CSV table of C-alpha atoms in Angstrom, one decimal:
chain,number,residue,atom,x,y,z
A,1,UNK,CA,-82.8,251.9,50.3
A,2,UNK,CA,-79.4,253.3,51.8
A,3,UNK,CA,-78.9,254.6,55.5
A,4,UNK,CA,-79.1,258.2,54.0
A,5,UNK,CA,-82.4,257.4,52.0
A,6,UNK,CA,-84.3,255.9,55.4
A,7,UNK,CA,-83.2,258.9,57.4
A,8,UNK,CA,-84.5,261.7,54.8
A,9,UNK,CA,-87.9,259.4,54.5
A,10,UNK,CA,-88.3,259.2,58.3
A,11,UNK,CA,-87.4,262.8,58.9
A,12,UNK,CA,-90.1,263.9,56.0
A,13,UNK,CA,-92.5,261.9,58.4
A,14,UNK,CA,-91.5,263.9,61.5
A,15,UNK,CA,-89.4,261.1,63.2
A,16,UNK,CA,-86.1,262.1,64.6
A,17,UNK,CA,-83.1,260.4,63.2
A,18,UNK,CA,-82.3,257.9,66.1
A,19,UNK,CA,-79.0,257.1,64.6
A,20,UNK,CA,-77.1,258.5,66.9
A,21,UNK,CA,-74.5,255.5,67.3
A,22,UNK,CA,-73.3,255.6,63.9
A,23,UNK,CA,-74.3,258.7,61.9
A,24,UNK,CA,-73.0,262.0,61.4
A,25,UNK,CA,-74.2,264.2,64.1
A,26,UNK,CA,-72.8,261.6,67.0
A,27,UNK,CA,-69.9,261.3,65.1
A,28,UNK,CA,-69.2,264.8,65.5
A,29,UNK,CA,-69.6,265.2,68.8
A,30,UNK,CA,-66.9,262.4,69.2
A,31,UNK,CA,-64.5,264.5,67.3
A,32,UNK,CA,-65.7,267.6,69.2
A,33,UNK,CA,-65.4,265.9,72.7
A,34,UNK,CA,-62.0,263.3,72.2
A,35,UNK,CA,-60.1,265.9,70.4
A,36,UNK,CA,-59.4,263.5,67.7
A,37,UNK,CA,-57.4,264.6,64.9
A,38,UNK,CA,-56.7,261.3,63.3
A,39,UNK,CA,-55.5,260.3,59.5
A,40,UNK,CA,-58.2,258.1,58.9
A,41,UNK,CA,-58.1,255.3,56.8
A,42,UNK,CA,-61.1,255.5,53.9
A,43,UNK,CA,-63.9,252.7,55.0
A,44,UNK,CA,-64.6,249.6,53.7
A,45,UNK,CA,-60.7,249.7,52.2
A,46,UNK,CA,-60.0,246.0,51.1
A,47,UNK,CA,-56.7,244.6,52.8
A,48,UNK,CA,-54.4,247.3,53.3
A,49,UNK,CA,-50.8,248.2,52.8
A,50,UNK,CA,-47.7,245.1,53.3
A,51,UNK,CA,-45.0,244.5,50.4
A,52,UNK,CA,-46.5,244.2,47.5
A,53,UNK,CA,-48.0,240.5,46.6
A,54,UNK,CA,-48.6,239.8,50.7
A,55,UNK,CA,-52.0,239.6,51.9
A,56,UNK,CA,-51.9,241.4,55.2
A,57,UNK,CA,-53.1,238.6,58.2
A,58,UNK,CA,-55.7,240.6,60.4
A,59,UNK,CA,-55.4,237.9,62.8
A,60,UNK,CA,-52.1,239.3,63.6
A,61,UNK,CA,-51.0,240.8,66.8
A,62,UNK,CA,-49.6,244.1,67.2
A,63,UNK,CA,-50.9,248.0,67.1
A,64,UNK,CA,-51.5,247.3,63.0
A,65,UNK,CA,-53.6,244.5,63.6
A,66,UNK,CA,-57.0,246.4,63.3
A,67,UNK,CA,-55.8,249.2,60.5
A,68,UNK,CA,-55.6,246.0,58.2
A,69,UNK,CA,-59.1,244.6,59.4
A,70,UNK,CA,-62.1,245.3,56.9
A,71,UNK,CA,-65.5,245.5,58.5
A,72,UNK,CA,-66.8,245.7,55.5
A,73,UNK,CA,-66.4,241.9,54.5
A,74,UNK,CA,-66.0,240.6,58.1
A,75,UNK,CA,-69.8,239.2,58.6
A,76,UNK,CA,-70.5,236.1,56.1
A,77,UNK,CA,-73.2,236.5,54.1
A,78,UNK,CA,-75.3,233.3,55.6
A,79,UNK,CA,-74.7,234.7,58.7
A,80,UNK,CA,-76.1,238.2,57.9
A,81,UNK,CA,-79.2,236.6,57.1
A,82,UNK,CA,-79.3,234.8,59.5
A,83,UNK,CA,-79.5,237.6,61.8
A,84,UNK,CA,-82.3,239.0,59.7
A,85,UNK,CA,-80.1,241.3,57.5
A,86,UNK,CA,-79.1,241.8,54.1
A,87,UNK,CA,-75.5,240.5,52.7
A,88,UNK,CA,-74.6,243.9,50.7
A,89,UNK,CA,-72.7,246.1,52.8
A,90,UNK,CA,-73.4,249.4,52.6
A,91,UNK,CA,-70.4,251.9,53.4
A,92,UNK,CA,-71.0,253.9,57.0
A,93,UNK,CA,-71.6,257.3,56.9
A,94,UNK,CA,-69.2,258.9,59.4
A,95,UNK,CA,-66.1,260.2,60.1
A,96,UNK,CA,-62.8,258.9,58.2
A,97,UNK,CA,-60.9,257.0,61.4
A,98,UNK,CA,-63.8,254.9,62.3
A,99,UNK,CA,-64.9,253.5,59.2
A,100,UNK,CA,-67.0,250.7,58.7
A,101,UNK,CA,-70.3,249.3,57.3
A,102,UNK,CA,-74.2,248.7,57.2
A,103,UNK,CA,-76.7,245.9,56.4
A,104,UNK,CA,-80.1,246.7,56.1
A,105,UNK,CA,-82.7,244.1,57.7
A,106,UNK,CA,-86.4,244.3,58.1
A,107,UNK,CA,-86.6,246.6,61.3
A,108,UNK,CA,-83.2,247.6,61.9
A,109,UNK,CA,-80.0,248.4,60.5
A,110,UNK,CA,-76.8,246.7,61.5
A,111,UNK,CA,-73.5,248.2,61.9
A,112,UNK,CA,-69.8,247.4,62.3
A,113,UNK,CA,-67.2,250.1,62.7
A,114,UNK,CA,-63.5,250.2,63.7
A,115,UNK,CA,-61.5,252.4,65.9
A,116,UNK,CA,-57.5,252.1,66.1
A,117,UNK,CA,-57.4,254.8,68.4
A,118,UNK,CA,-59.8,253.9,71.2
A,119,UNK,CA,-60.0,250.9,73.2
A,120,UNK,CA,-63.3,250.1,76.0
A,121,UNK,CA,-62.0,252.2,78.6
A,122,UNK,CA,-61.1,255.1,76.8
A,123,UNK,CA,-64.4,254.9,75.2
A,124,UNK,CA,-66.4,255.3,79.0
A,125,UNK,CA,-64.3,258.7,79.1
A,126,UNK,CA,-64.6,259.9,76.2
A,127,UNK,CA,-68.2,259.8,75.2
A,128,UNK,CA,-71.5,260.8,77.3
A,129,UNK,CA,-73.2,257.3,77.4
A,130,UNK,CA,-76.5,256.8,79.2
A,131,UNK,CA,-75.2,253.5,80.6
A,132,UNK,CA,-71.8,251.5,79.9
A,133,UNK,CA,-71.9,248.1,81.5
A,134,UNK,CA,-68.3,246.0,80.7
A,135,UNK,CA,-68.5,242.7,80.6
A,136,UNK,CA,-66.8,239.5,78.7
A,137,UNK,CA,-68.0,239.6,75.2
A,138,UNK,CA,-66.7,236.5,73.4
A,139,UNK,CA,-63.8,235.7,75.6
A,140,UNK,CA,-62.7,239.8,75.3
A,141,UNK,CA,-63.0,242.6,77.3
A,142,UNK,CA,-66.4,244.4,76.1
A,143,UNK,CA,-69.0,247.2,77.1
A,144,UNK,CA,-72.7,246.9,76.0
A,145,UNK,CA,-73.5,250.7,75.9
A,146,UNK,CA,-76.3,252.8,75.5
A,147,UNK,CA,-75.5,257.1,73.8
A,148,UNK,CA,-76.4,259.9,75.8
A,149,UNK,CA,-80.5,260.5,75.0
A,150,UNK,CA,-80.9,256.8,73.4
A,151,UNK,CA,-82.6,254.8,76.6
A,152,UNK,CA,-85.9,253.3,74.3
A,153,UNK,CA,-84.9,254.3,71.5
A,154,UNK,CA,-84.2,251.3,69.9
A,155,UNK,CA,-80.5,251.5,69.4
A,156,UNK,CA,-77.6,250.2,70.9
A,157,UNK,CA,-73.6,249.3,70.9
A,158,UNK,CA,-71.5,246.8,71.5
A,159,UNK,CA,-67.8,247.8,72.2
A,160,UNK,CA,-64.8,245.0,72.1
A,161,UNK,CA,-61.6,245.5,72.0
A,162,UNK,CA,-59.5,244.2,69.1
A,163,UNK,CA,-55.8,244.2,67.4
A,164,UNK,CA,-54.8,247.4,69.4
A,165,UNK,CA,-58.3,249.4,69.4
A,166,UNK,CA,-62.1,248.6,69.4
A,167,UNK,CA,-64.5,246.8,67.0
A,168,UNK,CA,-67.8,249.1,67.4
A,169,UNK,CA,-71.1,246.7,66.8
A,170,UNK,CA,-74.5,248.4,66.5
A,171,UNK,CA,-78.3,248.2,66.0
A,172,UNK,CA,-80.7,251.0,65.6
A,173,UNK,CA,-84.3,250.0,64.9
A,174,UNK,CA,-86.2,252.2,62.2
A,175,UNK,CA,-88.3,252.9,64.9
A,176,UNK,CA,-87.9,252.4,68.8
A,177,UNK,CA,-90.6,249.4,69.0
A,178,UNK,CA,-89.0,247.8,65.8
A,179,UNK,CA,-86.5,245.6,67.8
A,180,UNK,CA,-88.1,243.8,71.4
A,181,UNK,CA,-84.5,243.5,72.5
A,182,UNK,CA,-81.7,245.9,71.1
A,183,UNK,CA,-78.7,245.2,73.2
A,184,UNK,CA,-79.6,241.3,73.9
A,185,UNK,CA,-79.2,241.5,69.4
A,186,UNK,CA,-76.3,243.2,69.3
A,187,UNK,CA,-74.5,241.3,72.3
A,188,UNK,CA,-75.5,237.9,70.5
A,189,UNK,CA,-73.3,238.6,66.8
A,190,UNK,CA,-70.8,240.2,69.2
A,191,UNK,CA,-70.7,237.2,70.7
A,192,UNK,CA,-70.7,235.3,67.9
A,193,UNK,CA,-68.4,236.6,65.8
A,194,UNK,CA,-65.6,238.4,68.8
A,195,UNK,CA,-63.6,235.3,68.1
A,196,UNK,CA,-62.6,236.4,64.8
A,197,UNK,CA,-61.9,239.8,65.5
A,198,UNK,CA,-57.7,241.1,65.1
A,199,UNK,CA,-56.2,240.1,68.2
């Protein structure tokens, strides 16, 4: 079932869609509230642009480094499951310049976007968060952040900045007692994985 196809099926049972991290309406409001106007790059893009025959490194320093980074084929596919999730991305539904994907598990969904423009401290001004606690995630600087309106809900982020912007990590639970532990999930694959993130 796709992201699109579990939030038409829970709102047809009266549940509000608690996607707020990753789905269109929050998305929006980032748009409407940073005043982005960005020239996004289409998600889940394999590679991206150097001289024709070189495979870009996304390991590489500089402002590029995360433009060039797919989260799309980032996670492993014995390491999706695991976590509990399937190995078939599934592209995010979004906006264009933070693209990134989905794995469906069990109870939750996973999610992994990228954001060239933002780092973690821009992201504490620029979005209404019911808490935003930094911290060291993976030997980088890192949030673990709740959305305005999401406390219980079942969801949560994980922000860690990577090659110039942020590497957005999230779960949301298909219901709000689905996952005992949201943010202590999503902090342990950003923990396990930060490493390997664009520098």
């Amino acid at each position: 079932m796709s992201r699109s196809d579990a939030v038409q099926e829970r709102a047809s049972r009266g549940e509000q869609d608690r996607f707020p991290v990753f789905g269109r309406s929050f998305r929006t409001l980032i748009v409407a509230s940073s005043g982005a106007a960005l020239l996004g790059a289409s998600a889940c893009a394999a590679g991206g642009g150097g001289p024709e025959g070189e495979t870009p490194d996304p390991q590489a320093g500089g402002a590029a480094a995360l433009e060039k980074f797919d989260p799309c084929t980032f996670f492993q596919p014995d390491q999706l499951t695991s976590w509990g999730y399937a190995a078939e991305a599934q592209e995010a539904e979004g906006v264009s310049f933070e693209p990134g994907c989905e794995w469906e598990g069990e109870n939750a969904w996973l999610s992994l976007l990228k954001n060239a423009d933002e780092t973690v401290d821009s992201y504490e001004t620029s979005t209404s968060w019911d808490s935003y606690e930094k911290k060291t995630i993976g030997g980088r600087p890192g949030a673990v952040a709740l959305e305005a309106g999401t406390t219980g809900q079942g969801t949560c982020t994980v922000l860690i900045d990577a090659g110039g912007g942020v590497a957005v990590y999230g779960i949301d639970g298909s219901t709000r007692d689905s996952i005992d532990d949201p943010c202590g999930e999503t902090e342990k694959i950003a923990n396990e994985t930060a490493a390997e993130l664009p520098k």
